Coordinates of C-alpha atoms and ligand atoms in Angstrom, one line a residue:
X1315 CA 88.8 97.3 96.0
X1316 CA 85.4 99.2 95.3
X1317 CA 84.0 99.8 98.9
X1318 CA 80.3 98.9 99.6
X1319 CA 79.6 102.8 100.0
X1320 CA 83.1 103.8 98.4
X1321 CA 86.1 105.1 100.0
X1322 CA 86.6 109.0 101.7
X1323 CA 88.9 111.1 99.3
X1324 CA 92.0 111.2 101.6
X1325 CA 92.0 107.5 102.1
X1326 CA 92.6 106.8 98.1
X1327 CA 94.5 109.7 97.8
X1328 CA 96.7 108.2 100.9
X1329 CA 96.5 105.3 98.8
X1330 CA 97.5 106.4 95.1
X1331 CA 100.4 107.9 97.5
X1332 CA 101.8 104.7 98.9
X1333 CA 101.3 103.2 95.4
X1334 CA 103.4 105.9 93.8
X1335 CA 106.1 105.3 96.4
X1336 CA 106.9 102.1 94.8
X1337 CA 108.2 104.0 91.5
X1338 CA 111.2 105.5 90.2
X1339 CA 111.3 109.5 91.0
X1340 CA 110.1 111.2 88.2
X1341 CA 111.9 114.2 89.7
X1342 CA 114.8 115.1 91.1
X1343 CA 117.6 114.4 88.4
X1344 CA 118.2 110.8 88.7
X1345 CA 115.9 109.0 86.4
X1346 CA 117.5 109.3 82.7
X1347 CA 114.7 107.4 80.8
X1348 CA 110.9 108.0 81.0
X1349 CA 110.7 111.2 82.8
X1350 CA 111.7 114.7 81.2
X1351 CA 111.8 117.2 84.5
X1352 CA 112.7 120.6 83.9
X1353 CA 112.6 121.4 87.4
X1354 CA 110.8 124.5 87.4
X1355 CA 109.0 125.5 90.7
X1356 CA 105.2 125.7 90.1
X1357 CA 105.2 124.1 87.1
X1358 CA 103.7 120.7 88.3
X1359 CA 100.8 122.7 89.8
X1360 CA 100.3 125.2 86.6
X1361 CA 100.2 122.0 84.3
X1362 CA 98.0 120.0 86.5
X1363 CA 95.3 122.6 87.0
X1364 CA 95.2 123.2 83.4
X1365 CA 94.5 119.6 83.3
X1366 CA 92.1 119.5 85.6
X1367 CA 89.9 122.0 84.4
X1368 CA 89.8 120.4 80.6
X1369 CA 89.8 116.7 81.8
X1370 CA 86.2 115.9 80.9
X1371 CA 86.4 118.4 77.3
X1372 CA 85.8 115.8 74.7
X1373 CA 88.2 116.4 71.3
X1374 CA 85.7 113.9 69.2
X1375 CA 83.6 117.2 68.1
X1376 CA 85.9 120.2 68.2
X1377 CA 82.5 122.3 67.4
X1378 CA 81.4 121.3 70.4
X1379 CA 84.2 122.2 72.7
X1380 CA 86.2 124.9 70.7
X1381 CA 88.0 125.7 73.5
X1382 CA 90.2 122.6 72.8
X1383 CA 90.4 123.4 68.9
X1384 CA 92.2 127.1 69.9
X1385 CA 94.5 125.2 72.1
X1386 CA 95.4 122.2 69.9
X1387 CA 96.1 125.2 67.0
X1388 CA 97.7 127.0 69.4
X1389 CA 100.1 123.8 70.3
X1390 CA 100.5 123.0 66.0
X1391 CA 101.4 126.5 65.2
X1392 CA 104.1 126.8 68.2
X1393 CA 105.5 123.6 66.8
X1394 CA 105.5 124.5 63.4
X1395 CA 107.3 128.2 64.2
X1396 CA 109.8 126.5 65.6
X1397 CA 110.4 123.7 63.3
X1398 CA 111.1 126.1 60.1
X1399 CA 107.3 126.6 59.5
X1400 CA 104.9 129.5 59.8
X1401 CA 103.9 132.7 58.0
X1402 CA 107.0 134.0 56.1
X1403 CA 108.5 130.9 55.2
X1404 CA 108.9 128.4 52.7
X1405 CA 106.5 126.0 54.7
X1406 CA 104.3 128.5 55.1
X1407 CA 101.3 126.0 54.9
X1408 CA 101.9 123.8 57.7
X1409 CA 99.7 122.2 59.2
X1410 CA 99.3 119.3 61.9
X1411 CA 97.2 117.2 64.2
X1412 CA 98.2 117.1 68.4
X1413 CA 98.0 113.5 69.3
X1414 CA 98.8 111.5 72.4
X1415 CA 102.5 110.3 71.8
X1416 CA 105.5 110.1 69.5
X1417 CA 104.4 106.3 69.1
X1418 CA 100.6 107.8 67.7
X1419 CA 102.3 110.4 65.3
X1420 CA 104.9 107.5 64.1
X1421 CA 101.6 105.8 62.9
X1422 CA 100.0 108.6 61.7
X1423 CA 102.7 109.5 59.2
X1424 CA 102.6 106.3 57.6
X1425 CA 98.8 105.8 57.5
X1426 CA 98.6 109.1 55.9
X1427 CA 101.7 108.3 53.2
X1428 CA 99.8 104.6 52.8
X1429 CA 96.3 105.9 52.0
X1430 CA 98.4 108.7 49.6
X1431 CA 98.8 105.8 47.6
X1432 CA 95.5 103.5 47.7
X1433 CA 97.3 101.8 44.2
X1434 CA 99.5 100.1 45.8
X1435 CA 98.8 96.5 46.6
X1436 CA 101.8 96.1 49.2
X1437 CA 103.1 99.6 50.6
X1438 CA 106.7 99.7 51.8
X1439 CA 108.1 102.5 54.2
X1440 CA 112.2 102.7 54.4
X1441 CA 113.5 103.2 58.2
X1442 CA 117.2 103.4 59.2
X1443 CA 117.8 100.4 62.1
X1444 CA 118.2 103.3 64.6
X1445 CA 115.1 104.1 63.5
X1446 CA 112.2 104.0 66.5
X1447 CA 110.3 100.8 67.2
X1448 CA 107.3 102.7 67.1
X1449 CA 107.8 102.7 63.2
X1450 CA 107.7 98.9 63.3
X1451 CA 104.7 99.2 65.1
X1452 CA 103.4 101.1 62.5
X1453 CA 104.4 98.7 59.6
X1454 CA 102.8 95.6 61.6
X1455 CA 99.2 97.5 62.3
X1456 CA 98.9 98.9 58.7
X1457 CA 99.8 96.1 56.8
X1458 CA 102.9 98.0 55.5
X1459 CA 106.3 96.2 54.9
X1460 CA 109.4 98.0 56.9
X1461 CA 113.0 98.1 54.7
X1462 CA 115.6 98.6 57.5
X1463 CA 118.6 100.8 56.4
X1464 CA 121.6 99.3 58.5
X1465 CA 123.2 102.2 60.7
X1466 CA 127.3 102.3 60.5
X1467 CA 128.9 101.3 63.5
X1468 CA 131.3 104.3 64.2
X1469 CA 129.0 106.9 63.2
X1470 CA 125.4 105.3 64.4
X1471 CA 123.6 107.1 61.0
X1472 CA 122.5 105.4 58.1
X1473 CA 124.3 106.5 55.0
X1474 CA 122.2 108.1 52.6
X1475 CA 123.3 106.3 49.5
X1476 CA 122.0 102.7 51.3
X1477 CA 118.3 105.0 52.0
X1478 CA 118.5 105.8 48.6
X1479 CA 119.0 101.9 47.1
X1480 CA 116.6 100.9 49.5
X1481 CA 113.7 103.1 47.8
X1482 CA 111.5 100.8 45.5
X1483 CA 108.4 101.6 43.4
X1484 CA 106.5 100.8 46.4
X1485 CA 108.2 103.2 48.5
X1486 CA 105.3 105.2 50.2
X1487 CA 107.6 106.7 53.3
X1488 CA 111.2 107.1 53.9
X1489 CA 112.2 108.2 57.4
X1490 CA 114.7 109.0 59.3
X1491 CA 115.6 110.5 63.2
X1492 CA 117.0 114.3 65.1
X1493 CA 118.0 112.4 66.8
X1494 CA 117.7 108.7 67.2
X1495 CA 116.6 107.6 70.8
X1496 CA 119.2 105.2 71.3
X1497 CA 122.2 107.0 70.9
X1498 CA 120.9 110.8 70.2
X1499 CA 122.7 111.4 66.6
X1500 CA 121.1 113.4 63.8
X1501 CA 120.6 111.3 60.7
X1502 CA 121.6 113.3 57.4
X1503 CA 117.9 114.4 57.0
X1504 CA 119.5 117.0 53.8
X1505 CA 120.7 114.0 52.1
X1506 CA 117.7 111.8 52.8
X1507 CA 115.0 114.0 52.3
X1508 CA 116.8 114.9 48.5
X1509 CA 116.8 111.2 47.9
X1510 CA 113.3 110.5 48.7
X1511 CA 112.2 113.8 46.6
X1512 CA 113.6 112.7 44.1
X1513 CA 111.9 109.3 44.1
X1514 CA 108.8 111.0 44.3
X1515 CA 108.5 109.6 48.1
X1516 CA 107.5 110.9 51.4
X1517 CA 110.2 111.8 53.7
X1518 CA 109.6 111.6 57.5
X1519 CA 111.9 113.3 60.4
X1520 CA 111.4 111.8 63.5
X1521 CA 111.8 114.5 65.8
X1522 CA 109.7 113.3 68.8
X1523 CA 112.7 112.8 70.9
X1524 CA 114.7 116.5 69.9
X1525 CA 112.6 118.6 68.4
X1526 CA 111.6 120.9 71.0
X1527 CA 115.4 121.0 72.2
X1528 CA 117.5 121.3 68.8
X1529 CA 116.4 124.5 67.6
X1530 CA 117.2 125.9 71.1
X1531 CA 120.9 124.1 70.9
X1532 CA 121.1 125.7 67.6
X1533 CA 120.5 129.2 69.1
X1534 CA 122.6 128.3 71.7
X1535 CA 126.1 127.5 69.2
X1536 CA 125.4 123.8 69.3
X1537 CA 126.2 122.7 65.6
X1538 CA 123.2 121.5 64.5
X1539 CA 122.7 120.4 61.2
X1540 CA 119.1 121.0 58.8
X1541 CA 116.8 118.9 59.9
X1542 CA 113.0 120.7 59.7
X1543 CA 111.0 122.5 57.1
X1544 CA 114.2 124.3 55.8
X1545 CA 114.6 121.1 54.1
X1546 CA 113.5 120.3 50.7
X1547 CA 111.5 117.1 50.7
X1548 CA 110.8 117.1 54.4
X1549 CA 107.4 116.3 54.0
X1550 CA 106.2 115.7 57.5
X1551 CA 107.8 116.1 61.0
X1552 CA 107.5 114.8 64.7
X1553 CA 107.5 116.1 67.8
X1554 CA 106.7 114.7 71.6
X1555 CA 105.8 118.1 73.9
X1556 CA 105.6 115.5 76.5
X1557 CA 109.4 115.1 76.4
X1558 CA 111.5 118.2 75.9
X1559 CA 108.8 120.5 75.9
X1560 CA 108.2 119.6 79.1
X1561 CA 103.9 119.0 79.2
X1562 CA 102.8 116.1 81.1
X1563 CA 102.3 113.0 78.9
X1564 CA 100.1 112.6 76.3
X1565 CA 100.8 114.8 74.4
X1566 CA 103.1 115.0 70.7
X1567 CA 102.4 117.0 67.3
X1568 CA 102.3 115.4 64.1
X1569 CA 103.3 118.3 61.1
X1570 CA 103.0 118.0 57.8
X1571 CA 104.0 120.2 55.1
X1572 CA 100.5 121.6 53.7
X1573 CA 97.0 120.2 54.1
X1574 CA 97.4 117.9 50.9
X1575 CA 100.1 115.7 52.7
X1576 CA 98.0 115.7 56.0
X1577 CA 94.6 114.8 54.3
X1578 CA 94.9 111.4 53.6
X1579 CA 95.6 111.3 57.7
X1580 CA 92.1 111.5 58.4
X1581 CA 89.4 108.7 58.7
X1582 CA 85.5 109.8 58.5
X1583 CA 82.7 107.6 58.6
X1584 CA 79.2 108.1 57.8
X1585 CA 77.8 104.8 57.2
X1586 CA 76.0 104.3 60.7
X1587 CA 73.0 105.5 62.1
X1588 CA 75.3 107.3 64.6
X1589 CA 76.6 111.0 64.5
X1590 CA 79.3 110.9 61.6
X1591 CA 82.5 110.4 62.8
X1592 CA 86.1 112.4 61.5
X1593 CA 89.1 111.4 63.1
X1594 CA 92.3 113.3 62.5
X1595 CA 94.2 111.0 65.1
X1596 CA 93.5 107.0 66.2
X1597 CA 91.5 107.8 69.2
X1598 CA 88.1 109.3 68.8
X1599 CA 87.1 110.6 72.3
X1600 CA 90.3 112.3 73.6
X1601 CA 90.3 114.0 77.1
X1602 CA 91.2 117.5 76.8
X1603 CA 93.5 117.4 80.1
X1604 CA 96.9 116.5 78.1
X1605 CA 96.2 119.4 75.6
X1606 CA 95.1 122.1 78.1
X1607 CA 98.2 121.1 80.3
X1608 CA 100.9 121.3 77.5
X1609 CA 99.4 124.3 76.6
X1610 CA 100.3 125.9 80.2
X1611 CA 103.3 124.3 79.9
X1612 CA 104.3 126.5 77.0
X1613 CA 102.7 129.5 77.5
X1614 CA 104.8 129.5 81.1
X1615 CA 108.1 128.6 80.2
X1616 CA 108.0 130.9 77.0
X1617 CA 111.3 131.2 74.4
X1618 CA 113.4 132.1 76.9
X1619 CA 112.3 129.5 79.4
X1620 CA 112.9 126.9 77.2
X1621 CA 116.2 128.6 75.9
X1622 CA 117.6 128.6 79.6
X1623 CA 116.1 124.8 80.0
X1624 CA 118.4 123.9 76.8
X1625 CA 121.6 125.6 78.3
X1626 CA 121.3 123.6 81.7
X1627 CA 120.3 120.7 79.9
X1628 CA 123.8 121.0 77.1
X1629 CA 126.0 121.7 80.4
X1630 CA 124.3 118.9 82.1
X1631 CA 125.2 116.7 79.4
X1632 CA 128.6 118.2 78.6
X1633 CA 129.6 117.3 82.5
X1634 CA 128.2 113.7 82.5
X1635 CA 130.4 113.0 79.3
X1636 CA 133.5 114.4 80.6
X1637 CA 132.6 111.9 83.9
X1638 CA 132.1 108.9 81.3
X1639 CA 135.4 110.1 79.6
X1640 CA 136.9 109.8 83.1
X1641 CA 136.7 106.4 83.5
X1642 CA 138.4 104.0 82.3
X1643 CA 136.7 100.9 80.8
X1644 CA 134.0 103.2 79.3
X1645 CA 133.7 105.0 75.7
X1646 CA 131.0 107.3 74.9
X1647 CA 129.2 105.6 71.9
X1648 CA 129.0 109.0 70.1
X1649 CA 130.2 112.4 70.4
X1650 CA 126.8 114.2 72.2
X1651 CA 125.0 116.4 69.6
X1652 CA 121.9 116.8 71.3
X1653 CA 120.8 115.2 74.7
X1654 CA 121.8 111.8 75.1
X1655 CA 124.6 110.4 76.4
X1656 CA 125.5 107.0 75.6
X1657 CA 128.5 104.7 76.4
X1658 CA 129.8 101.4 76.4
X1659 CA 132.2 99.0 78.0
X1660 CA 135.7 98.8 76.7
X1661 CA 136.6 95.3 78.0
X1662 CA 135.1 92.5 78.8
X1663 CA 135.6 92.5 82.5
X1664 CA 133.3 94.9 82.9
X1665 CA 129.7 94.2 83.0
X1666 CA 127.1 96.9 81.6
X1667 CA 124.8 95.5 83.0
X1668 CA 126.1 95.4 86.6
X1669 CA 127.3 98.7 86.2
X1670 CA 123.6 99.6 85.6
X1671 CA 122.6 97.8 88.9
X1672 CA 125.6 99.3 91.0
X1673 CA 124.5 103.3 89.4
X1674 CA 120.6 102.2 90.6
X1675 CA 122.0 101.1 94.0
X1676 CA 123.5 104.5 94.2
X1677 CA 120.9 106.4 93.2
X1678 CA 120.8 106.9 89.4
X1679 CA 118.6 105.1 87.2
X1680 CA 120.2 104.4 83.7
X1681 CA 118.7 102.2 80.6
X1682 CA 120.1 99.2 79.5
X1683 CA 120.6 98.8 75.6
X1684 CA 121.1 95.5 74.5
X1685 CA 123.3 94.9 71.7
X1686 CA 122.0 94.8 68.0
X1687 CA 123.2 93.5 64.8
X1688 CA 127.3 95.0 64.8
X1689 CA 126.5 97.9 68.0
X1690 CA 128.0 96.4 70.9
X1691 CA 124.9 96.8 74.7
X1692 CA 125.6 100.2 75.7
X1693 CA 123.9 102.8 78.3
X1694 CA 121.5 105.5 78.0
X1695 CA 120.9 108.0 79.8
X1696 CA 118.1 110.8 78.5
X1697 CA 119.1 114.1 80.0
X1698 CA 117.1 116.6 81.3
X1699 CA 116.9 120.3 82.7
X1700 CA 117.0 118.9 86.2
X1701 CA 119.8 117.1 85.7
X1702 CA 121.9 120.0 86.2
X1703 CA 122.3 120.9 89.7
X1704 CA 122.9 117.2 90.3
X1705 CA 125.9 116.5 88.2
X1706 CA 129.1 117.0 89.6
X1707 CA 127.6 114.1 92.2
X1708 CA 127.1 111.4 89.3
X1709 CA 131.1 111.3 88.3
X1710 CA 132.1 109.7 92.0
X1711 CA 129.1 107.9 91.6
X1712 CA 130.3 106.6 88.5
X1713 CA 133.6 106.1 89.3
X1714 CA 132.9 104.0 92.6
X1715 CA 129.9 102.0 90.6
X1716 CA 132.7 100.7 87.6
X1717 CA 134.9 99.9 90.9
X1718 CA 132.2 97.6 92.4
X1719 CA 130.9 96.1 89.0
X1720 CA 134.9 95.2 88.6
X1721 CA 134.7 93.7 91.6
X1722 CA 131.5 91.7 91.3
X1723 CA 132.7 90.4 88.1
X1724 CA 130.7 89.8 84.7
X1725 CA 127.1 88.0 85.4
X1726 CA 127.9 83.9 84.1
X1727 CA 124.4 82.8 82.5
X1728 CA 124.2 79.1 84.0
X1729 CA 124.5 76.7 81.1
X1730 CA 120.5 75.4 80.4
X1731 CA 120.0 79.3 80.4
X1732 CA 122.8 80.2 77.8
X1733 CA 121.3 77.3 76.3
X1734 CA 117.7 78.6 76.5
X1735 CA 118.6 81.7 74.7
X1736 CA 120.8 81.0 72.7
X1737 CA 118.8 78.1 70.9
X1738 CA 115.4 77.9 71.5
X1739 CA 113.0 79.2 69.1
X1740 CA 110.1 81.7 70.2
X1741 CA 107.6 79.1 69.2
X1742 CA 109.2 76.5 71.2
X1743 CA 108.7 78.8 74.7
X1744 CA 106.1 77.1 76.0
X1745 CA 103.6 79.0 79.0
X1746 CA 105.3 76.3 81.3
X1747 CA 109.0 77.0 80.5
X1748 CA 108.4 80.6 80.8
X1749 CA 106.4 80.6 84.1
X1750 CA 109.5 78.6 85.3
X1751 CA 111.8 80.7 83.5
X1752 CA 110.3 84.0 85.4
X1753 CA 109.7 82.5 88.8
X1754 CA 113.5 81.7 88.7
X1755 CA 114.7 85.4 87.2
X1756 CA 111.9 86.6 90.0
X1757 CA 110.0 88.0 87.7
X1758 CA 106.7 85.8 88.3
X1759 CA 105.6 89.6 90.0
X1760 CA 105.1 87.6 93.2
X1761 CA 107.6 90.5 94.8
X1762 CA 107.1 93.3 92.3
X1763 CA 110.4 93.2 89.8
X1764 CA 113.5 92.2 91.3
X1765 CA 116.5 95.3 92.2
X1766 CA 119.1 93.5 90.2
X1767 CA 118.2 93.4 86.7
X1768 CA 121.9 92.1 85.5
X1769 CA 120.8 88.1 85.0
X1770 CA 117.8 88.8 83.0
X1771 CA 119.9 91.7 80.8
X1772 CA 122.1 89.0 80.3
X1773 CA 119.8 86.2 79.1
X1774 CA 118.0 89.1 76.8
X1775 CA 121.1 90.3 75.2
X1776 CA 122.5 86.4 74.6
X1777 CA 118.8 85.9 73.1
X1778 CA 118.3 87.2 69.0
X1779 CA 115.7 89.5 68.7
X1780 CA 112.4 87.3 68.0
X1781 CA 113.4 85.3 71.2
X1782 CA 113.3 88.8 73.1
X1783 CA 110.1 89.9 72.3
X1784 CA 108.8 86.3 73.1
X1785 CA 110.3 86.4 76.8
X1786 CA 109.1 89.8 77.2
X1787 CA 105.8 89.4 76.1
X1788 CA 105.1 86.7 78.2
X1789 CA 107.2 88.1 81.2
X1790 CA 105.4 91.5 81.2
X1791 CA 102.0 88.9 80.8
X1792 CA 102.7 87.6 83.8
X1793 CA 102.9 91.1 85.4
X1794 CA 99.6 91.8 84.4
X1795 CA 96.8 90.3 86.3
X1796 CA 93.9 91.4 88.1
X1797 CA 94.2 91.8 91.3
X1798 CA 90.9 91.0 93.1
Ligands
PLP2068 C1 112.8 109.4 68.5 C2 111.6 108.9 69.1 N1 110.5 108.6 68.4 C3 109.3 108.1 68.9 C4 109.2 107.9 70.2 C5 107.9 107.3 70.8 O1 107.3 108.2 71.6 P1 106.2 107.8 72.7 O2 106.9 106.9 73.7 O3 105.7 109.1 73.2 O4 105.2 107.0 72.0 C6 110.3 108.1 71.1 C7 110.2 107.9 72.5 O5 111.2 107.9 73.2 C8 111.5 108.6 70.5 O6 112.6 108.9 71.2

């Protein structure tokens, strides 16, 4: 791979080219996870020459390279204007940190609401079940145990009254989601926010996912409830530029209220002979090519930009719920409020998770949800500004895919698989059962990962939780190897 007397720039460029072949399209309209494309021309080469040009900035020192400090306060205070904070306001003393992804902020809320409270022996943060994974992730790295606040089945929120209950004394955090990834509803922050206050606790709004799009529904006529600053005991707030604000990725803003809440966020170190080391965020040498980029990115598409990016973005998602509501043998899991739309299967003869392969064989790329606790597998697809001129294509699509998953039939798990997932424990998956396990699903990554994804959805969705993350684990461990 690394030539003797390395490689001319065209060739690995030619290279990188053919590699990035083998992905989904990241633009274009037809990728509803991963990807947020507003389809703006020159965009893509505005953002990447910002990034260029700040790639090899350092954020460890912001003394050093102050350039990077004016942009990341240029990218906290646009966040915090539009999120209900900002000179003039009650929040008027926001502050935040810009780090690399809704996952690092998720952390970074609760490490700073932990070390609030060095007192407590055994922290506890509350999360609603729709909550994000990334909170869990938070729980396992700090040592913090995670309450989960079941979600009703009809209306996919928690109910405030259960947050409430589930407050203890060691309560450091109670969070909660505008909106939730999975299905796109807004929690009630109003109610959840007053209950945590009132305990004297932390209260979190994940708004990595709709933040940057909300507001701009709200201006727009969208109902949208409180959900930022203008709500007592919001205490700190998410939100990912590198989804609806449309920067390339790495890049999300963690704010909290005033400097008191956000100080415990911080670790500093001076006990080494090296130069003394303050970290707002868990990396310590950042690039400043994410920052410099989402900073282009906003300072091109403006207000208005992003106000005309929400309106094709609502109509996009208006159309492709009136093509769900079209079909028959679909329900939209929830009403849209915001940018997701969601839907499951009404009977049993018809397979989500052919459907999914039938809309990928046609074009579209939807996620798979498995099922969970009482919420029956569903599909989500994230909608974007691109997805626009592309819609009134996806309801034939639709239509014809529900006609040939019919056809196909539900996927039948052979019997030792049913029986694999259904009863074996994740310590009982040996390295052997799985490497026999993958090479039969194709997923030994001798071919790359196979088209139809339908038998391994259905041996992950028969599986309980634990039992998923095992398989995937060691799946996606077999996936990555060197190559030589
Ligand atoms: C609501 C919400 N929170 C957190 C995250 C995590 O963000 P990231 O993937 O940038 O780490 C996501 C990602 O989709 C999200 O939708």
């Amino acid at each position: 791979m690394i030539d003797s007397d390395g490689a001319p720039a065209e060739r690995v460029l030619a290279e990188i080219r053919e590699l990035r072949a083998l992905d989904r399209p990241t633009h274009g309209g037809r990728l509803f996870a991963y990807v947020y494309d507003p389809a703006v021309p020159g965009l893509d080469e505005l953002a990447a020459a910002a990034h260029a040009g700040s790639a090899h900035v350092n954020g460890l020192d912001p003394t050093a390279f102050p350039s990077l400090l004016a942009m990341e306060n240029a990218l906290v205070g646009a966040a915090a204007r539009l999120l209900g904070g900002g000179p003039g306001t009650t929040a008027a003393e926001v502050v935040g940190s810009v780090t690399s992804g809704g996952t690092e902020s998720l952390i970074l809320a609760v490490k700073a609401a932990r070390d609030a409270r060095p007192e407590l022996a055994a922290p506890r943060i509350v999360v609603p079940a729709s909550g994000h994974a990334a909170f869990a992730k938070a729980a396992h790295l700090l040592g913090v145990t995670l309450d989960t606040v079941p979600v009703d089945p009809k209306t996919l929120r928690p109910a405030a009254a259960d947050v409430a209950a589930a407050i203890r004394p060691e309560t450091v955090l109670v969070a909660c989601s505008a909106p939730s990834y999975a299905h796109g509803v807004i929690d009630p922050v109003a109610e959840i926010a007053a209950a945590a206050a009132a305990a004297g606790v932390r209260c979190h709004v994940d708004a990595c996912f709709g933040g940057w799009t909300l507001p701009y529904l709200r201006r727009l006529g969208v109902p949208v409830p409180p959900f930022d600053f203008a709500v007592d005991g919001v205490t700190s707030i998410s939100v990912d530029l590198h989804k609806y604000a449309y920067a390339p990725k790495g890049v999300s803003v963690l704010l909290h209220r005033d400097p008191a809440l956000r100080a415990p966020q911080y670790f500093a170190y001076a006990d080494w002979p090296g130069y003394t080391m303050v970290n707002p965020v868990l990396a310590s040498t950042r690039s400043g090519g994410p920052i410099a980029a989402a900073y282009a990115t906003l300072r091109h598409l403006g207000d208005a930009g992003y106000l005309r990016l929400a309106a094709a973005t609502r109509d996009a998602v208006t159309a492709l719920a009136d093509a769900v509501r079209g079909v028959d043998g679909l329900r939209l899991m929830a009403e849209p409020e915001s940018t997701v739309v969601c839907f499951t299967a009404t009977d049993l003869e018809l397979d989500l998770f052919v459907l999914v392969d039938e809309l990928t064989a046609r074009g579209w790329h939807t996620q798979p949800q498995l099922r969970y606790a009482d919420l029956p597998p569903s599909v989500h697809l994230t909608v974007t500004a691109s997805v626009a001129p592309r819609v009134a294509e996806f309801g034939p699509d639709l239509t014809a895919a529900v006609a040939a998953a019919r056809a196909a039939g539900p996927v039948r798990l052979p019997a030792e698989l049913r029986a694999l997932a259904t009863a074996l424990t994740p310590r009982a998956l040996t390295p052997e059962l799985v490497a026999g396990l993958a090479a039969g699903l194709g997923l030994d990554g001798g071919q790359g990962v196979p088209e139809r994804m339908a038998l391994v959805n259905t041996l992950l969705d028969a599986a309980p939780p634990a039992l998923r993350e095992r398989l995937l684990v060691e799946f996606v461990s077999l996936l990555q190897r060197p190559s030589w």
